[in-house]
Structure formats: C-alpha cells, structure tokens
C-alpha cells in the first residue's frame, strides 16, 4: 500500500520539491559544490589580462579567489576575486613586464576546488622579441608621426611606431579569438566517454569475478 | 564533492590513501562471488550519477548515490566507489589520482554509515523502511559534505566556515538524494526484489 502511494504520488511531489529546491537555491545563492572540475583561463588584451573561471559542468565561479604569481619565484603579484560571471581582470604588473615573468594564475574556489593557468611571457608582452618594451604609449608618438606628413611630403612611419600600431590593432582584433581558444579548453564529459567509462568499470569487475571464480574452484 | 589536486597536504593525502586501501581490502574480502555483478552495476551507476547534471535554478545538481551503494552493498561499496572515482579522475580529471584516496574516504565512509545505521530500518516493513531509505540517501550526502569540511580544515580553512558553506550548498541535493534513494528502493522491491536480497540476508 505504501509503495503504491509513493509511486503514484511521485510526479506531483517531485515537481513541488523541485520548485521548493529552486527557491532554496535563490535563497542561499550557494556556490555549486557538486560541480567537479574547476577551470581558469586567461588572455591578454593590451595592458590588461582577463581571466575567466568556470565549474565544468556547472557555470561561473562566483567570488573565487584569484592569485597571480611569478612562475619562477612564486612571488605574489596580484590578488582579486571573480565577479558574478566568474571574470577577473587586472593590469599587467610593471615588474612582470620588466622581468618578462611567466605568470601563474591560480584560482581557489570554495570547497577544495583549485585550478591553474600558465600565461607565458611571450603571450602578453607587447612587441615580441623587441628590445624596447612599450614604455612610451603609442598614442603621442603616432600623433607626431601622423602630423608630420600632413605638412609637406608623406614621410614613412618609422618601423617601431608602425609595429606598435599593428600590435595594438591585432590585440584588439584577436582578444575575442584568444578568449574563444581559452574557452575551448573547457571540456564537458561526452557521451562516448561516459559509455566507455561504464565499459571499463564492468570490465574491471569482470576481471575481479574471474579471479574470484578461480579461487572458488581451488578451495 | 571531489577535492581538486594540489589543495591538500601530503600527510592528509597519505592518510586518505591508507584508509582507502584498508577499506578496499576489507570490502573485497567480504565480497562473495555472487555479489560481483551487483557491485559492478552499482559501481557504474555511481560513476554515471555524478556526470549527469540537471539544471536547477541558476546552477545544476547531480546525484551522488553513495547512500544507496552503502545500503545495497555494505563494505563492498568501498571498492565500487574507488573504481568509479578512479575512472572519473582518469577520463574527466574530476578530482585526481593523488586525491583519489581522500575522495574515496569522503564518499565511502557515509556509505558504511548508511549500511550500519539505515539498513536495520530498511529491513522493516512500511513507512519505517521508506524513512530508512530516505535517511540513507540524505545523510550520506550530509556526512560526505562534512568530511570535505574536515579535509579542508587541514589546509587552514576555518572548519565552521568551510563546513557551513559545504552543508548549506548541499541541502537541496540532500533532499533530492533522499527521495531518489526511496524511489530506487521501492522500484527495486517491486521489480527486482532479488537485488535487495543482501539487505534481508
């Protein structure tokens, strides 16, 4: 009798329970602790580095703690917290630019979740391999260069300024692509993998059964 | 409830691994030949349960099923959980190989608890059995969450704060887990009572 009761009443109960649970979620606005893997990725745009943190599967990491360290010396450069979208951006620290540090960006989310992303120096330094970092911002120098040709003959822009202009434009254009590339690292479990996993588990227990059966025969 | 790699200190990792090895050995010893297919199926169920995420509100939830495993398998739940977690770590980088022991203990200790505390209830008839099944599902999630809190204390997080956060976050899933455990129990009783043979033995 009880069994019937549970089985028949279940859809209504379940839908009510789900509604109640949704309410609970909004009430607590809790970090999703049941998500299993946490990821952080970073990409540069001009003088800023953007990071985004995610639970996979799940969603944005809210209020996660982000630490930026020098990969070689573990020196702490920047700390911050992720916003509601799991994003956190910071200006590239001057000492990182000067010493061409590889940046290790560490995310510590709640409940023992932790992730890292290594941003190599050559990926964010302006003008790769250039001996002169962009100490002088491109703005004024281009102005003077652009102003000059308007006077008389069109003097060619000097090499370095041109490079800086191209770098800036490329940074702007490439930032969304960098973000997409970084995002493509987030990998949800696919159906073939899940089915493969089940196969492995059954296989492992099959092997166990084999050894148990051998022992049974011996004894 | 998988703790990521690189969060815990080596002593904690070693302690977790040691406990997991002991538990697995005991589980394998207590497991008889006939129960292996049951262990295999429940091991796969545990493996899949935490991969299927159901969106609820702004977030998503998944089942854990460790209470059910404890109820149905007893000590054999430990090797079942270990195998499932091992493959989750290998295929999906959930948790990791160094934290495998700790994560196994976090999931398997509540399973043992539901075996010892809830199985006597489930053996009885009527509402008591249903309450037992619900308690097994819900309390296993709660205890798992608390164990995560305990493991994190060793990293220097204040226990009360960590535990509070973990437990609060798991209240909805405790309720769902309890209901689903009742569901599966009732379903098995009707359709495949021989699976429950272990309980009444």
Coordinates of N, CA, C and O in Angstrom, one line a residue, chain A residues 47-176:
Chain A
X47 N 47.1 46.2 -22.1 CA 47.8 46.2 -20.9 C 47.1 45.5 -19.8 O 47.5 45.5 -18.6
X48 N 46.0 44.8 -20.2 CA 45.2 44.1 -19.1 C 45.2 42.6 -19.4 O 45.4 42.2 -20.6
X49 N 45.1 41.8 -18.4 CA 44.9 40.4 -18.6 C 43.5 40.1 -18.0 O 43.2 40.5 -16.9
X50 N 42.8 39.4 -18.9 CA 41.4 39.0 -18.4 C 41.5 37.5 -18.0 O 42.2 36.7 -18.6
X51 N 40.7 37.2 -17.0 CA 40.6 35.8 -16.6 C 39.2 35.4 -16.5 O 38.3 36.3 -16.2
X52 N 38.9 34.2 -16.7 CA 37.5 33.7 -16.5 C 37.6 32.3 -15.8 O 38.4 31.5 -16.2
X53 N 36.7 32.1 -14.8 CA 36.8 30.9 -14.1 C 35.4 30.2 -14.2 O 34.4 30.8 -14.1
X54 N 35.5 28.9 -14.3 CA 34.3 28.1 -14.5 C 34.3 26.7 -13.8 O 35.4 26.2 -13.7
X55 N 33.2 26.3 -13.4 CA 33.0 24.9 -13.0 C 32.6 24.1 -14.2 O 31.7 24.6 -15.0
X56 N 33.1 23.0 -14.4 CA 32.7 22.1 -15.6 C 32.2 20.8 -15.1 O 32.9 20.1 -14.4
X57 N 31.0 20.4 -15.4 CA 29.9 21.2 -15.9 C 29.4 22.1 -14.8 O 29.6 21.7 -13.7
X58 N 28.7 23.1 -15.1 CA 28.2 23.9 -14.0 C 28.1 25.4 -14.4 O 27.1 25.7 -15.1
X59 N 29.0 26.2 -14.1 CA 28.9 27.6 -14.5 C 30.0 28.4 -13.9 O 31.0 27.9 -13.5
X60 N 29.8 29.7 -13.9 CA 30.8 30.7 -13.4 C 31.1 30.4 -12.0 O 30.3 30.0 -11.2
X61 N 32.4 30.7 -11.6 CA 32.8 30.6 -10.3 C 32.6 32.0 -9.7 O 33.3 32.9 -10.1
X62 N 31.7 32.2 -8.8 CA 31.5 33.5 -8.2 C 32.3 33.6 -6.9 O 32.5 32.6 -6.2
X63 N 32.9 34.8 -6.7 CA 33.7 35.0 -5.5 C 34.8 34.1 -5.3 O 35.2 33.8 -4.2
X64 N 35.4 33.6 -6.4 CA 36.5 32.7 -6.3 C 37.8 33.6 -6.1 O 37.8 34.8 -6.6
X65 N 38.8 33.1 -5.4 CA 39.9 33.9 -5.1 C 41.0 33.7 -6.2 O 41.3 32.5 -6.5
X66 N 41.4 34.7 -6.9 CA 42.4 34.6 -7.9 C 43.8 35.2 -7.4 O 43.8 36.3 -6.9
X67 N 44.8 34.4 -7.6 CA 46.2 34.9 -7.3 C 47.0 34.8 -8.5 O 47.0 33.8 -9.2
X68 N 47.8 35.8 -8.7 CA 48.7 35.9 -9.8 C 50.1 35.8 -9.3 O 50.5 36.7 -8.4
X69 N 50.9 34.8 -9.7 CA 52.2 34.6 -9.1 C 53.2 34.6 -10.2 O 52.9 34.2 -11.4
X70 N 54.5 34.9 -9.9 CA 55.6 34.7 -10.8 C 55.9 33.2 -10.8 O 56.1 32.6 -9.7
X71 N 55.9 32.6 -12.0 CA 56.0 31.2 -12.0 C 57.4 30.7 -11.5 O 57.5 29.6 -10.9
X72 N 58.4 31.5 -11.6 CA 59.7 31.1 -11.2 C 59.9 31.2 -9.7 O 60.3 30.3 -9.0
X73 N 59.6 32.4 -9.1 CA 59.9 32.7 -7.7 C 58.7 32.5 -6.8 O 58.8 32.6 -5.6
X74 N 57.5 32.3 -7.4 CA 56.3 32.2 -6.6 C 55.9 33.5 -5.9 O 55.2 33.5 -4.9
X75 N 56.5 34.6 -6.4 CA 56.2 35.9 -5.8 C 54.8 36.3 -6.1 O 54.4 36.2 -7.3
X76 N 54.0 36.7 -5.1 CA 52.6 37.1 -5.3 C 52.5 38.5 -5.9 O 53.1 39.4 -5.4
X77 N 51.9 38.6 -7.1 CA 51.9 39.9 -7.8 C 50.5 40.6 -7.6 O 50.4 41.7 -7.3
X78 N 49.4 39.8 -7.8 CA 48.1 40.4 -7.8 C 47.2 39.4 -7.1 O 47.3 38.2 -7.3
X79 N 46.2 39.9 -6.4 CA 45.1 39.1 -5.9 C 43.8 39.7 -6.2 O 43.7 40.9 -6.4
X80 N 42.8 38.9 -6.3 CA 41.5 39.5 -6.6 C 40.4 38.4 -6.5 O 40.7 37.3 -6.2
X81 N 39.1 38.9 -6.7 CA 38.0 38.0 -6.6 C 37.2 38.0 -7.9 O 37.2 39.0 -8.6
X82 N 36.7 36.9 -8.3 CA 35.9 36.8 -9.5 C 34.5 37.4 -9.3 O 34.0 37.4 -8.2
X83 N 34.0 38.0 -10.4 CA 32.6 38.6 -10.2 C 31.6 37.6 -10.5 O 31.8 36.4 -10.6
X84 N 30.3 38.0 -10.7 CA 29.2 37.1 -10.9 C 29.4 36.3 -12.1 O 28.8 35.2 -12.2
X85 N 30.1 36.8 -13.1 CA 30.3 36.0 -14.4 C 31.6 35.1 -14.3 O 32.0 34.5 -15.3
X86 N 32.2 35.1 -13.1 CA 33.4 34.4 -13.0 C 34.6 35.1 -13.6 O 35.7 34.5 -13.8
X87 N 34.5 36.4 -13.9 CA 35.6 37.1 -14.6 C 36.4 37.9 -13.6 O 35.9 38.4 -12.6
X88 N 37.7 38.1 -13.9 CA 38.5 39.0 -13.1 C 39.6 39.5 -14.0 O 40.2 38.7 -14.7
X89 N 39.8 40.8 -14.1 CA 40.8 41.4 -14.9 C 41.7 42.2 -14.1 O 41.4 42.8 -13.1
X90 N 43.0 42.2 -14.5 CA 44.0 43.1 -13.8 C 44.9 43.7 -14.8 O 45.2 43.1 -15.9
X91 N 45.5 44.8 -14.5 CA 46.5 45.4 -15.3 C 47.8 44.6 -15.1 O 48.1 44.1 -14.0
X92 N 48.6 44.5 -16.2 CA 49.8 43.7 -16.1 C 50.7 44.4 -15.2 O 51.0 45.6 -15.4
X93 N 51.2 43.7 -14.1 CA 52.1 44.4 -13.1 C 53.4 44.9 -13.8 O 53.9 44.1 -14.6
X94 N 53.9 46.1 -13.5 CA 55.1 46.6 -14.2 C 56.3 45.7 -14.0 O 57.1 45.5 -14.9
X95 N 56.4 45.1 -12.8 CA 57.6 44.2 -12.6 C 57.6 42.9 -13.5 O 58.6 42.4 -13.9
X96 N 56.3 42.5 -13.8 CA 56.2 41.4 -14.6 C 56.6 41.7 -16.0 O 57.3 40.9 -16.7
X97 N 56.3 42.9 -16.5 CA 56.7 43.4 -17.8 C 58.2 43.5 -17.8 O 58.8 43.1 -18.8
X98 N 58.7 44.1 -16.8 CA 60.2 44.4 -16.8 C 61.0 43.1 -16.8 O 62.0 43.0 -17.5
X99 N 60.6 42.1 -16.0 CA 61.4 40.9 -15.9 C 60.9 39.8 -16.8 O 61.3 38.7 -16.7
X100 N 59.9 40.1 -17.6 CA 59.3 39.1 -18.5 C 59.0 37.8 -17.8 O 59.4 36.7 -18.1
X101 N 58.2 38.0 -16.7 CA 57.8 36.8 -15.9 C 56.7 36.0 -16.7 O 55.9 36.5 -17.3
X102 N 56.8 34.7 -16.5 CA 55.7 33.8 -16.8 C 54.7 33.9 -15.7 O 55.1 33.7 -14.5
X103 N 53.5 34.2 -15.9 CA 52.5 34.4 -14.9 C 51.7 33.1 -14.6 O 51.2 32.5 -15.5
X104 N 51.7 32.7 -13.3 CA 50.9 31.5 -12.9 C 49.7 32.1 -12.2 O 49.8 32.7 -11.2
X105 N 48.5 31.8 -12.9 CA 47.3 32.4 -12.3 C 46.5 31.2 -11.6 O 46.2 30.2 -12.3
X106 N 46.4 31.4 -10.3 CA 45.8 30.3 -9.5 C 44.4 30.7 -9.1 O 44.2 31.8 -8.6
X107 N 43.5 29.8 -9.2 CA 42.1 30.1 -8.8 C 41.8 29.1 -7.6 O 42.0 27.9 -7.7
X108 N 41.3 29.7 -6.5 CA 40.9 28.9 -5.4 C 39.4 29.1 -5.2 O 39.0 30.1 -4.6
X109 N 38.6 28.2 -5.6 CA 37.2 28.3 -5.4 C 36.8 27.6 -4.1 O 37.7 26.9 -3.5
X110 N 35.6 27.7 -3.7 CA 35.2 27.1 -2.4 C 35.3 25.6 -2.4 O 35.4 24.9 -3.5
X111 N 35.4 25.0 -1.3 CA 35.2 23.5 -1.1 C 36.3 22.7 -1.8 O 36.0 21.8 -2.5
X112 N 37.5 23.2 -1.7 CA 38.6 22.4 -2.2 C 38.8 22.3 -3.7 O 39.4 21.4 -4.2
X113 N 38.2 23.3 -4.4 CA 38.4 23.3 -5.8 C 39.5 24.3 -6.1 O 39.6 25.4 -5.6
X114 N 40.4 23.9 -7.0 CA 41.6 24.7 -7.3 C 42.0 24.5 -8.8 O 41.9 23.4 -9.3
X115 N 42.4 25.5 -9.4 CA 42.8 25.4 -10.8 C 43.9 26.4 -11.1 O 44.1 27.4 -10.4
X116 N 44.7 26.1 -12.2 CA 45.8 27.0 -12.5 C 45.8 27.2 -14.0 O 45.3 26.4 -14.8
X117 N 46.4 28.4 -14.4 CA 46.6 28.7 -15.8 C 48.0 29.3 -15.9 O 48.2 30.3 -15.2
X118 N 48.8 28.9 -16.8 CA 50.1 29.5 -17.0 C 50.0 30.4 -18.2 O 49.7 30.0 -19.3
X119 N 50.3 31.7 -18.0 CA 50.4 32.7 -19.1 C 51.8 33.0 -19.3 O 52.5 33.7 -18.5
X120 N 52.3 32.5 -20.5 CA 53.8 32.7 -20.7 C 54.0 34.2 -21.1 O 53.2 34.9 -21.7
X121 N 55.2 34.6 -20.8 CA 55.6 36.0 -21.0 C 55.4 36.4 -22.5 O 54.8 37.4 -22.8
X122 N 55.8 35.5 -23.4 CA 55.7 35.9 -24.8 C 54.3 36.1 -25.3 O 54.1 36.7 -26.3
X123 N 53.3 35.6 -24.5 CA 52.0 35.7 -24.9 C 51.3 37.0 -24.5 O 50.2 37.3 -24.9
X124 N 52.0 37.8 -23.6 CA 51.3 39.0 -23.2 C 52.3 40.2 -23.4 O 51.8 41.4 -23.4
X125 N 53.6 40.0 -23.6 CA 54.5 41.1 -23.7 C 54.2 41.8 -25.1 O 54.1 41.1 -26.1
X126 N 54.2 43.1 -25.1 CA 54.0 43.7 -26.4 C 55.2 43.7 -27.2 O 56.3 43.7 -26.7
X127 N 55.1 43.5 -28.5 CA 56.2 43.5 -29.4 C 57.2 42.4 -29.1 O 58.2 42.6 -28.5
X128 N 56.8 41.2 -29.4 CA 57.6 40.0 -29.0 C 59.0 40.2 -29.6 O 59.3 40.4 -30.7
X129 N 60.0 39.9 -28.7 CA 61.4 39.9 -29.1 C 61.9 41.3 -29.2 O 63.1 41.5 -29.5
X130 N 61.1 42.3 -29.1 CA 61.6 43.7 -29.2 C 62.4 44.1 -28.0 O 62.0 43.8 -26.9
X131 N 63.5 44.7 -28.2 CA 64.3 45.1 -27.1 C 63.6 46.2 -26.3 O 63.8 46.3 -25.1
X132 N 62.9 47.1 -27.0 CA 62.2 48.2 -26.3 C 60.8 47.8 -26.0 O 60.0 47.7 -26.9
X133 N 60.5 47.6 -24.7 CA 59.1 47.4 -24.4 C 58.3 48.7 -24.6 O 58.9 49.8 -24.7
X134 N 57.0 48.7 -24.6 CA 56.2 49.8 -25.0 C 56.2 50.8 -23.8 O 55.1 51.0 -23.2
X135 N 57.4 51.3 -23.4 CA 57.4 52.2 -22.3 C 56.7 53.5 -22.6 O 55.9 54.0 -21.8
X136 N 56.9 54.0 -23.8 CA 56.1 55.1 -24.2 C 54.8 54.6 -24.9 O 54.9 53.8 -25.8
X137 N 53.7 55.1 -24.4 CA 52.5 54.6 -25.1 C 52.4 55.1 -26.5 O 53.0 56.1 -26.9
X138 N 51.7 54.3 -27.3 CA 51.7 54.5 -28.7 C 51.0 55.9 -29.1 O 51.3 56.4 -30.1
X139 N 50.2 56.3 -28.3 CA 49.3 57.5 -28.6 C 50.1 58.7 -29.1 O 50.0 59.0 -30.3
X140 N 50.9 59.3 -28.2 CA 51.6 60.6 -28.7 C 52.5 60.4 -29.9 O 52.5 61.2 -30.8
X141 N 53.2 59.3 -29.9 CA 54.2 59.1 -31.0 C 53.5 59.0 -32.3 O 54.0 59.6 -33.3
X142 N 52.4 58.4 -32.3 CA 51.7 58.3 -33.6 C 51.1 59.6 -34.0 O 51.2 60.0 -35.2
X143 N 50.7 60.4 -33.0 CA 50.2 61.7 -33.4 C 51.2 62.5 -34.1 O 51.0 63.1 -35.1
X144 N 52.4 62.5 -33.5 CA 53.5 63.3 -34.1 C 53.8 62.8 -35.5 O 54.1 63.6 -36.4
X145 N 53.8 61.5 -35.6 CA 54.1 60.9 -36.9 C 53.1 61.2 -38.0 O 53.3 61.5 -39.1
X146 N 51.8 61.2 -37.5 CA 50.7 61.5 -38.4 C 50.7 62.9 -38.8 O 50.4 63.3 -39.9
X147 N 51.1 63.8 -37.8 CA 51.0 65.2 -38.0 C 52.1 65.6 -39.0 O 51.9 66.5 -39.9
X148 N 53.3 64.9 -39.0 CA 54.4 65.3 -39.9 C 54.0 65.3 -41.4 O 54.2 66.3 -42.1
X149 N 53.5 64.1 -41.8 CA 53.3 64.1 -43.3 C 52.3 65.1 -43.8 O 52.3 65.5 -44.9
X150 N 51.4 65.5 -42.9 CA 50.3 66.5 -43.4 C 51.0 67.8 -43.9 O 50.4 68.5 -44.7
X151 N 52.2 68.1 -43.3 CA 52.8 69.3 -43.7 C 53.3 69.3 -45.2 O 52.7 70.0 -46.0
X152 N 54.3 68.5 -45.5 CA 54.8 68.5 -46.9 C 54.7 67.1 -47.5 O 53.7 66.7 -47.9
X153 N 55.9 66.4 -47.6 CA 55.9 65.2 -48.3 C 55.5 64.0 -47.3 O 55.8 64.1 -46.1
X154 N 54.9 63.0 -47.7 CA 54.5 61.9 -46.8 C 55.7 61.1 -46.4 O 56.1 60.1 -47.1
X155 N 56.3 61.5 -45.2 CA 57.4 60.7 -44.7 C 56.9 59.4 -44.2 O 55.9 59.3 -43.6
X156 N 57.7 58.3 -44.4 CA 57.3 57.0 -44.0 C 57.3 56.9 -42.5 O 58.2 57.5 -41.8
X157 N 56.3 56.2 -41.9 CA 56.4 56.0 -40.4 C 57.6 55.2 -40.1 O 58.0 54.3 -40.9
X158 N 58.2 55.5 -38.9 CA 59.3 54.6 -38.6 C 58.9 53.3 -38.2 O 57.7 53.1 -37.7
X159 N 59.7 52.3 -38.3 CA 59.4 50.9 -38.2 C 58.8 50.6 -36.8 O 57.8 49.9 -36.7
X160 N 59.4 51.2 -35.8 CA 58.9 50.8 -34.4 C 57.5 51.3 -34.2 O 56.7 50.5 -33.6
X161 N 57.2 52.5 -34.6 CA 55.8 53.0 -34.4 C 54.8 52.2 -35.1 O 53.8 51.8 -34.6
X162 N 55.2 51.8 -36.3 CA 54.3 51.0 -37.2 C 54.0 49.7 -36.4 O 52.8 49.3 -36.4
X163 N 55.1 49.1 -35.9 CA 54.9 47.9 -35.2 C 53.9 48.0 -34.0 O 53.1 47.1 -33.8
X164 N 54.1 49.1 -33.3 CA 53.2 49.3 -32.2 C 51.8 49.4 -32.6 O 50.9 48.9 -31.9
X165 N 51.6 50.2 -33.7 CA 50.2 50.4 -34.1 C 49.6 49.0 -34.5 O 48.5 48.7 -34.1
X166 N 50.3 48.3 -35.3 CA 49.8 47.0 -35.7 C 49.6 46.1 -34.5 O 48.5 45.4 -34.4
X167 N 50.5 46.1 -33.5 CA 50.3 45.3 -32.3 C 49.0 45.6 -31.6 O 48.3 44.7 -31.2
X168 N 48.8 46.9 -31.5 CA 47.6 47.3 -30.8 C 46.3 46.8 -31.5 O 45.4 46.3 -30.9
X169 N 46.3 47.1 -32.8 CA 45.2 46.7 -33.6 C 44.9 45.2 -33.5 O 43.8 44.7 -33.3
X170 N 46.0 44.4 -33.6 CA 45.9 43.0 -33.6 C 45.4 42.5 -32.2 O 44.5 41.7 -32.1
X171 N 45.9 43.1 -31.1 CA 45.4 42.8 -29.8 C 43.9 43.0 -29.7 O 43.2 42.1 -29.2
X172 N 43.5 44.1 -30.3 CA 42.1 44.4 -30.2 C 41.3 43.3 -30.9 O 40.3 42.8 -30.5
X173 N 41.7 43.1 -32.1 CA 41.0 42.1 -33.0 C 41.1 40.7 -32.5 O 40.2 39.9 -32.6
X174 N 42.3 40.4 -31.9 CA 42.5 38.9 -31.5 C 41.9 38.6 -30.2 O 41.7 37.4 -29.9
X175 N 41.7 39.6 -29.3 CA 41.2 39.3 -28.0 C 40.0 38.3 -27.9 O 40.0 37.4 -27.2
X176 N 39.0 38.6 -28.7 CA 37.9 37.6 -28.7 C 38.3 36.2 -29.1 O 37.8 35.2 -28.5

